[in-house]
Amino acid sequence: MIQKKIFLAFVVISTVSLLLHHGGHLESWTMEAFYLGCPSLRSHPSPGLEPKHTHVAFLKTHKTASTTMQNLLFRFAERNNLTVALPVQSCTHQFCYPRTFTSHFVHPHTLPPSIITNHMRFNRAELQRLMPTDTVYITILREPSSMFESLFSYYNQYCQSFKRVPNSSLEAFLEDPWSYYRPNEKDSMYARNTLTFDLGGDKDRPPADAGYAQAFVAEVERVFTLVMIAEHFDESLVLLRHLLSWDLDDVLYVKLNMRTPGSKRSLSPDLPAKIRQWNALDARLYDHFNASLWQQLSAMGPACVAREVRLLRKAQERLVRSCFGGRMPQLRSAAQIKNKDLRPWQPSAKVDIVGYDLPANLSQGRSSQAQELCLKLIMPEVQYTQVLLRSQSLRYRRNYQQRPPQRPQPPEQPMRSPLPRHQQVGLHRIQPPAASPLGPGSGPGSTTTPRPAGGTQGRGTKLVQGSSQTESL
Ligand SMILES: *[C@@H]1O[C@H](CO)[C@@H](O)[C@H](O)[C@H]1NC(C)=O
Ligand SMILES: *[C@@H]1O[C@H](CO)[C@@H](O)[C@H](O)[C@H]1NC(C)=O
Ligand SMILES: *[C@@H]1O[C@H](CO)[C@@H](O)[C@H](O)[C@H]1NC(C)=O
Ligand SMILES: *[C@@H]1O[C@H](CO)[C@@H](O)[C@H](O)[C@H]1NC(C)=O
């Protein structure tokens, strides 16, 4: 009897101490597990209990909220000591975009990687050689008409096809695109089917070629486990979190790389249809993957999704308020931002890309770790890429100083990951995509030697020779 009581007391004390120690995790776990109306949540791995998936290739598309996503991945990598593949310095902060990606563009101090996210033109075959075999491929799309308006204003002073347009008028461009657009000149990829181009496709394939568009969508579907949608960013993050078994804390963000409201314009009613027609391949991709996003969300249960989006926004607001002195942060133009590490890159004098500054009293009552998190949360991509390259190079040198000098593995060899491989946690679609006979990395036009950016040879022309049905990304 006494033994039984002692045993019971022991059980009670253990349970209480467990609750005290793991209160946060248990609370969210139990809430999740027993939330009525969320049956599909129960069958998903419970966050905090399953190992997180750490091998991610995020194809960063242009003007799609992808900078916000990149920042989130950078922070995840830093917290978990993961290596992020970064560009060699001669590529700047992009992997020599718009040239098709090859592993020669990756800085040797950032090998072998767990995560890759800087801008590139997608090349599945090369990424497959670089990344671990259980890498999850993710990308993000945005509705073509608002995206094109954004591209038109952002690259107005760079892209020749836009510079030719009188009065920088979007209407004039759409009235007769072919009188301004040259498929093979520098920066033409910003002027037509940019999403298709970034994904490795042929932006100038005539819309009449329905077989090509269909095969291309199918290929994207096969390679990418998740295609996020910028207009439904938080909902996309819910799917991402479940796919990767990440915690809510792993998907908190502050929106980055935005224009001032003054740099944006609303479209007259007839423009969206014209934009979709001009960017027919992108429109088709978008419609397909927006529909498929909503199918996945509806499979998870709208109530569950809504609840998780609420939790995400609440946690986000708490974090942001703690960083910005109890208030939401004020957007500032680059000139107003005192800390130069926080000034976003400006595309031209006509467009203001806004950013944030930290409050001067940030250090008061905060650990240096908390300050660091606040800083990284709003750090623009160019600076963050440099910061990461510095810290990873330091780590690389430390690791290799203790060993006999060894040349970095030539990129032609398959890379091994130094990290313990996680089990494939319920990710039924993660498989290395099968090799495609027409991959940009294996085709006759494959780029292994540097070519000046903007060279016309190869851009958009080398992709499809022969049957379009096996077009690679
Ligand atoms: C990351 O590395 C640092 C220094 O080597 C170590 O102190 C820390 O515990 C590591 N963190 C994780 C999550 O592995
Ligand atoms: C250019 O735009 C300005 C202001 O919107 C307008 O007054 C002018 O007539 C336009 N010029 C041409 C050539 O369209
Ligand atoms: C995406 O699809 C959903 C569901 O069909 C629809 O409600 C939503 O308006 C679409 N989003 C955009 C931006 O078209
Ligand atoms: C920082 O200053 C702002 C006002 O400028 C104030 O509201 C906030 O409480 C201060 N934060 C700390 C941590 O002192």
mmCIF file of C-alpha atoms and ligand atoms in Angstrom, residues 143 231-232 286 290 294, ligand 3:
data_model
loop_
_atom_site.group_PDB
_atom_site.id
_atom_site.type_symbol
_atom_site.label_atom_id
_atom_site.label_comp_id
_atom_site.label_asym_id
_atom_site.label_seq_id
_atom_site.Cartn_x
_atom_site.Cartn_y
_atom_site.Cartn_z
ATOM 1 C CA GLU A 143 -0.169 36.034 -59.818
ATOM 2 C CA GLU A 231 -0.886 35.741 -52.450
ATOM 3 C CA HIS A 232 -1.467 32.975 -49.912
ATOM 4 C CA TYR A 286 0.145 29.926 -61.699
ATOM 5 C CA ASN A 290 -2.801 27.874 -57.064
ATOM 6 C CA TRP A 294 -5.955 24.948 -52.335
HETATM 7 C C1 LIG B 3 -6.344 30.784 -55.813
HETATM 8 O O1 LIG B 3 -7.354 29.799 -55.797
HETATM 9 C C2 LIG B 3 -8.336 29.999 -54.799
HETATM 10 C C3 LIG B 3 -9.245 28.790 -54.752
HETATM 11 O O2 LIG B 3 -9.737 28.480 -55.994
HETATM 12 C C4 LIG B 3 -9.094 31.281 -55.092
HETATM 13 O O3 LIG B 3 -10.064 31.523 -54.109
HETATM 14 C C5 LIG B 3 -8.081 32.432 -55.106
HETATM 15 O O4 LIG B 3 -8.721 33.631 -55.460
HETATM 16 C C6 LIG B 3 -6.953 32.150 -56.070
HETATM 17 N N1 LIG B 3 -5.960 33.176 -55.884
HETATM 18 C C7 LIG B 3 -5.621 34.046 -56.824
HETATM 19 C C8 LIG B 3 -4.684 35.105 -56.436
HETATM 20 O O5 LIG B 3 -6.078 33.972 -57.947
#
